[in-house]
Short mmCIF file of C-alpha atoms in Angstrom, two decimals:
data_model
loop_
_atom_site.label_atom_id
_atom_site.label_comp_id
_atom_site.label_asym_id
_atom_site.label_seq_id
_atom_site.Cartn_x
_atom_site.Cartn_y
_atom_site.Cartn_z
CA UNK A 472 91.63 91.23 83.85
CA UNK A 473 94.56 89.67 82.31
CA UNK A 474 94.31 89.09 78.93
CA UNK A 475 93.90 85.31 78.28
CA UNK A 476 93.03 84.46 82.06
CA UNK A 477 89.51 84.32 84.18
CA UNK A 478 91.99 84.80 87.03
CA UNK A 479 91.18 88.18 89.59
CA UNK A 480 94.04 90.85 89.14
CA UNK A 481 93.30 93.87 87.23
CA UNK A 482 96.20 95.57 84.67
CA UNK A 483 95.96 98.76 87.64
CA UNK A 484 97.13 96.12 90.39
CA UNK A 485 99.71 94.27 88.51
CA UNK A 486 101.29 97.35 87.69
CA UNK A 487 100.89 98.83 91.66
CA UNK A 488 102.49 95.32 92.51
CA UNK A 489 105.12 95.66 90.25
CA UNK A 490 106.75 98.63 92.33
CA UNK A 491 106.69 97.20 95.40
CA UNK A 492 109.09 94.92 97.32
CA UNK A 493 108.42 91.60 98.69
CA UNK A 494 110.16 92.67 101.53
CA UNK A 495 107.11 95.51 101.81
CA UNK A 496 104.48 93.05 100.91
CA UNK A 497 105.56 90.33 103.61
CA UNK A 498 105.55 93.36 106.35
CA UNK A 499 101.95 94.19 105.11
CA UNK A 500 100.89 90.86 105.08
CA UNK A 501 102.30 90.63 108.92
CA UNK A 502 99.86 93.16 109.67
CA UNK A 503 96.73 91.62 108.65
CA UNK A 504 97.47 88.44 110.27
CA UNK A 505 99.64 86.35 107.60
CA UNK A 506 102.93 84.82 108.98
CA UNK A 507 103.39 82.38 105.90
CA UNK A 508 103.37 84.26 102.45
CA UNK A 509 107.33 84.04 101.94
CA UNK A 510 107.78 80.56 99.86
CA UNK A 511 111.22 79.39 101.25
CA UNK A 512 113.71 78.31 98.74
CA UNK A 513 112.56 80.56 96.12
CA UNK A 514 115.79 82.14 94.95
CA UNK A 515 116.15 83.53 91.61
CA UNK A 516 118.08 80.99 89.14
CA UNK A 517 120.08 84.18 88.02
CA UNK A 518 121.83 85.75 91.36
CA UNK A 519 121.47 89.91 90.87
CA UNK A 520 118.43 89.13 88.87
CA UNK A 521 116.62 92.90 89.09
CA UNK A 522 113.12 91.96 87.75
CA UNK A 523 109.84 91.64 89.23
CA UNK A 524 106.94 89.17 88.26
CA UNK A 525 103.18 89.90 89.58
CA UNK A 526 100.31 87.45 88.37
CA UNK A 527 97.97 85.21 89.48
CA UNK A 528 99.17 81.25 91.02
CA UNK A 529 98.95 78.34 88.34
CA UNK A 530 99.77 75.42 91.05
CA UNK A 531 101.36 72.18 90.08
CA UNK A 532 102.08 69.23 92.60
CA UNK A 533 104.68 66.36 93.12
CA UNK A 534 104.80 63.74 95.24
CA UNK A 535 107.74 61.29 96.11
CA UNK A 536 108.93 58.99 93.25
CA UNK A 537 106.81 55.93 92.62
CA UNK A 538 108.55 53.68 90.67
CA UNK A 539 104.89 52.10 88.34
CA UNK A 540 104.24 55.88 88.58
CA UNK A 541 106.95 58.29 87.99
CA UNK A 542 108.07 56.69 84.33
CA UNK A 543 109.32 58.15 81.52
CA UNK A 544 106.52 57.20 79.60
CA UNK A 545 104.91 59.69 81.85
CA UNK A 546 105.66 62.23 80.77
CA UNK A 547 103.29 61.33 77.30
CA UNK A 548 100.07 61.13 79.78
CA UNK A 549 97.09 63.09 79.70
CA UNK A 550 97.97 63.83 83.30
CA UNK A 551 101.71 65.20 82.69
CA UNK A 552 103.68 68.53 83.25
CA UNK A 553 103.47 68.32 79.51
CA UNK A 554 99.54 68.88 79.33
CA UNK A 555 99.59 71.29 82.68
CA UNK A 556 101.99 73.77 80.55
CA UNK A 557 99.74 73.16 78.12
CA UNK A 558 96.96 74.61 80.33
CA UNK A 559 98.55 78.02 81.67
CA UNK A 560 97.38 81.07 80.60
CA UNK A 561 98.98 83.67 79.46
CA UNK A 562 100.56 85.99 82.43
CA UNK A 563 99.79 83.64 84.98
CA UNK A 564 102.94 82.42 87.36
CA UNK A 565 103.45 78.48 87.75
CA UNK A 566 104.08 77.64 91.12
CA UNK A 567 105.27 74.23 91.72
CA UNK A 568 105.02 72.47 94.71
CA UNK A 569 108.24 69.89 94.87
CA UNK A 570 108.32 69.34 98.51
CA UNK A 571 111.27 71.11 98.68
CA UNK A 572 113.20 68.49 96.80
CA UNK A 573 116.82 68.91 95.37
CA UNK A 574 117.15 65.30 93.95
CA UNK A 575 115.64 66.06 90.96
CA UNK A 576 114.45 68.85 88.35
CA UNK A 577 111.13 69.54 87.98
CA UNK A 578 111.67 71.14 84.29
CA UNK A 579 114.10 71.40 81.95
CA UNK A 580 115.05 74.31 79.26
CA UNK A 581 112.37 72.89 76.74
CA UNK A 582 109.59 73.04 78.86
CA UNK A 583 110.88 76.78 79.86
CA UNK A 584 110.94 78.03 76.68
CA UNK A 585 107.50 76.32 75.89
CA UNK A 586 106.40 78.51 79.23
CA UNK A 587 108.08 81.80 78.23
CA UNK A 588 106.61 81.19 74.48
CA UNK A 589 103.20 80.97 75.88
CA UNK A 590 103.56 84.21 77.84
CA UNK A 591 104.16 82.57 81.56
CA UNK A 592 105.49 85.49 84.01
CA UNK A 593 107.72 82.69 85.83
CA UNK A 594 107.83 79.85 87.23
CA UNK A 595 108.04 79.92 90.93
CA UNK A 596 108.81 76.38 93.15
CA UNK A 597 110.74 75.00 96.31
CA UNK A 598 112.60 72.54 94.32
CA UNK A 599 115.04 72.49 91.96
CA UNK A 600 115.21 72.86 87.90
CA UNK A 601 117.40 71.31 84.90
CA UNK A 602 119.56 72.06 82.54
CA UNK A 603 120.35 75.25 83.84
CA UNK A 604 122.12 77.46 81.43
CA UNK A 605 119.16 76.35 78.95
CA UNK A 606 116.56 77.68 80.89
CA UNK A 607 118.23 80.65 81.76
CA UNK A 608 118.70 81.31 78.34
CA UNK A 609 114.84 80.85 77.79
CA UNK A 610 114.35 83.94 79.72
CA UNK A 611 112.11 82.43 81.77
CA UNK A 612 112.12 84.35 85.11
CA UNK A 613 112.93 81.53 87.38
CA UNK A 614 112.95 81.17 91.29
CA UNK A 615 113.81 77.51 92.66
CA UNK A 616 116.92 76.48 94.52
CA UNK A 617 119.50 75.86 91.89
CA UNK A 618 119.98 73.56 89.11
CA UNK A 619 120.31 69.44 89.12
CA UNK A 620 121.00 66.85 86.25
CA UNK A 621 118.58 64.55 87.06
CA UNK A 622 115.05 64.56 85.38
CA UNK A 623 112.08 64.78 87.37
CA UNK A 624 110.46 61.20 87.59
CA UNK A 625 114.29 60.16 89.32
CA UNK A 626 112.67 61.06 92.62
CA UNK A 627 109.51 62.78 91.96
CA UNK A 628 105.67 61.98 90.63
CA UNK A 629 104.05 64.30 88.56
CA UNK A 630 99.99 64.36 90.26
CA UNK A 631 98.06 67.06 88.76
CA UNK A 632 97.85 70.92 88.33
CA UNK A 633 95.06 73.36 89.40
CA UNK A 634 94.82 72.51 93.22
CA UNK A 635 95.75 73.80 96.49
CA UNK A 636 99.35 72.63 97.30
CA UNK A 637 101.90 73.42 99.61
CA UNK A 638 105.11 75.24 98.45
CA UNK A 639 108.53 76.28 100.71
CA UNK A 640 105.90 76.16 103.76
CA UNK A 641 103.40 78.62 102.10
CA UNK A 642 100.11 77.41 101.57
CA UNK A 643 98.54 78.43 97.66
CA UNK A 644 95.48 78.33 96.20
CA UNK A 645 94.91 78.51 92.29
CA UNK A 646 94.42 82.36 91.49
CA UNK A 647 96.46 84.02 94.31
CA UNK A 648 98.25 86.71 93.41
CA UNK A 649 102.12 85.74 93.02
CA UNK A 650 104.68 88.15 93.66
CA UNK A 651 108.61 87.36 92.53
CA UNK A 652 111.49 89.81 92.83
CA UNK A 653 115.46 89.53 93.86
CA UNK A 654 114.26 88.34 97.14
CA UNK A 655 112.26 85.66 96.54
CA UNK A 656 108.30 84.94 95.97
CA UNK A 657 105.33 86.14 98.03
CA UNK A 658 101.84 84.60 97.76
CA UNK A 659 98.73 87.13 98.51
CA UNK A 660 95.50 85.53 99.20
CA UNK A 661 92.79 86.80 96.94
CA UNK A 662 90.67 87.76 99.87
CA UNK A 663 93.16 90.20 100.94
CA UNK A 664 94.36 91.40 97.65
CA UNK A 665 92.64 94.69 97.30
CA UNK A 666 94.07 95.73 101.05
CA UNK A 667 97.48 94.60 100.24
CA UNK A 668 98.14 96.80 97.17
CA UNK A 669 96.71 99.83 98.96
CA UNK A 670 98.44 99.53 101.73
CA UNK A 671 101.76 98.04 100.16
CA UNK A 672 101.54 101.18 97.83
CA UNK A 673 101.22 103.53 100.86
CA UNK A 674 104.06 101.59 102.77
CA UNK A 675 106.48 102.12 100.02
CA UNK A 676 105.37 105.72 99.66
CA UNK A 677 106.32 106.55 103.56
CA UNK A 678 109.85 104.41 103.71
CA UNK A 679 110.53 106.34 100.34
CA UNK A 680 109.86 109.57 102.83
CA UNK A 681 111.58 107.72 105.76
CA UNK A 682 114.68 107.34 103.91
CA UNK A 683 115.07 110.87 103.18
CA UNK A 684 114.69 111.98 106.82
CA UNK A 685 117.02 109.56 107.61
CA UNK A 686 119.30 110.98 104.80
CA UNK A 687 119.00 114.22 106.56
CA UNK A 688 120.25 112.65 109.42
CA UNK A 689 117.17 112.20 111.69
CA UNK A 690 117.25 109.51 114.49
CA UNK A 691 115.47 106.37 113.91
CA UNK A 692 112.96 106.51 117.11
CA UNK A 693 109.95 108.16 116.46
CA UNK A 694 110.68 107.79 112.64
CA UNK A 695 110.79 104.28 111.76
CA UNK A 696 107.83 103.31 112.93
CA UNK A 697 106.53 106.36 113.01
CA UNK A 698 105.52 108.38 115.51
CA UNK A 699 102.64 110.36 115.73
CA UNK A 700 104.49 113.69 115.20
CA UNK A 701 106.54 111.77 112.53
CA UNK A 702 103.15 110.71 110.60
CA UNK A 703 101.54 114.34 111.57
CA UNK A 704 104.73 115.53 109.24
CA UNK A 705 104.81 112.93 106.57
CA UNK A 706 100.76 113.74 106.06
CA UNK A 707 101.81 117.39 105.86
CA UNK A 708 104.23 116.82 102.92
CA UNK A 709 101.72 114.90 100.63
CA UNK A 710 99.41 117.89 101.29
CA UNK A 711 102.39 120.13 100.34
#
């Protein structure tokens, strides 16, 4: 496990995740019957941004603004992104479900750091954050769509943390495995998760192979996908 979480992913399949694509992952997913693992929106806050973050979902929710609701003395409740940050474990990804919002920024560079200082892998959301340069300069890998000046409660309600939500059209449940890179975020269910990194491992394995064939100047039918005579030689170079 994780150190400091109860949450399902094993050091062996964080680092298996970690050298794969989400690009590979959503194709794998595709297979075994998921259409909706890509979160929309989820763009890292740092364009050319190489890295990649694997761990499991920490799920946050917001609702529209209330105005006896969304306060800024809010922000001192028991029930406040203040106490969910407060709650994340170390390696875990927070995924934040702001219904896709743009009016206002979910978190600021404090809160960030306070993240990246408790050994968050990222913060994933569909919304937007604050104060951008700070929270780039946490170091805080962050995927969201952009950067606002408003604070959170000017069109949003803080409702709890640790619950299935709904984030850039992707259903998550606490504890799925999140997966971040230069593309965006991925969410694998934890039923599947053992399937996905074997066959997302093997996947990246043959277009690794696929791309030198077509380096060599091989024709694209019969290669990619693969043929039967194209998977006959493929098998016959891992014996090799």
């Amino acid at each position: 496990m994780l150190k400091g979480t109860s949450m399902a992913l094993t050091q062996a399949q964080k680092t298996a995740l970690e050298a794969v694509t989400t690009a590979t992952l959503t194709t794998v997913l595709l297979k075994k019957g998921v259409r909706f693992c890509y979160i929309a929106g989820s763009n890292p806050i740092v364009q050319g941004d190489r890295r990649r973050i694997v761990g499991p979902a920490f799920t946050l929710r917001f609702t529209p603004t209330r105005e006896d609701l969304a306060t800024v003395d809010s922000w001192s409740s028991p029930r406040s992104t203040r106490a969910a940050i407060e709650d994340m474990p170390e390696g875990c990804v927070a995924v934040a479900d702001a219904m896709g919002s743009k009016a206002a920024g979910i978190f600021g560079d404090i809160l960030c750091a306070r993240m990246a200082k408790k050994g968050v892998a990222g913060l994933v959301t569909d919304g937007v954050v604050r104060d951008g340069a700070g929270v780039i300069g946490t170091g805080l890998p962050v995927y969201c769509q952009g950067y606002v000046a408003p604070a959170s409660v000017a069109a949003l309600n803080f409702v709890g943390w640790q619950e299935t939500i709904g984030c850039g059209g992707v259903t998550v449940v606490p504890g799925d495995i999140i997966v971040a890179d230069a593309d965006g975020a991925v969410v694998i269910p934890q039923a599947l998760l053992d399937a996905v990194v074997e066959a997302a491992v093997e996947q990246e394995r043959l277009e690794a192979w696929i791309m030198e064939e077509v380096g060599k100047g091989v024709a694209l039918p019969g290669l990619y996908p693969p043929n039967a005579e194209t998977k006959a030689r493929y098998e016959a170079t891992r014996k090799g």
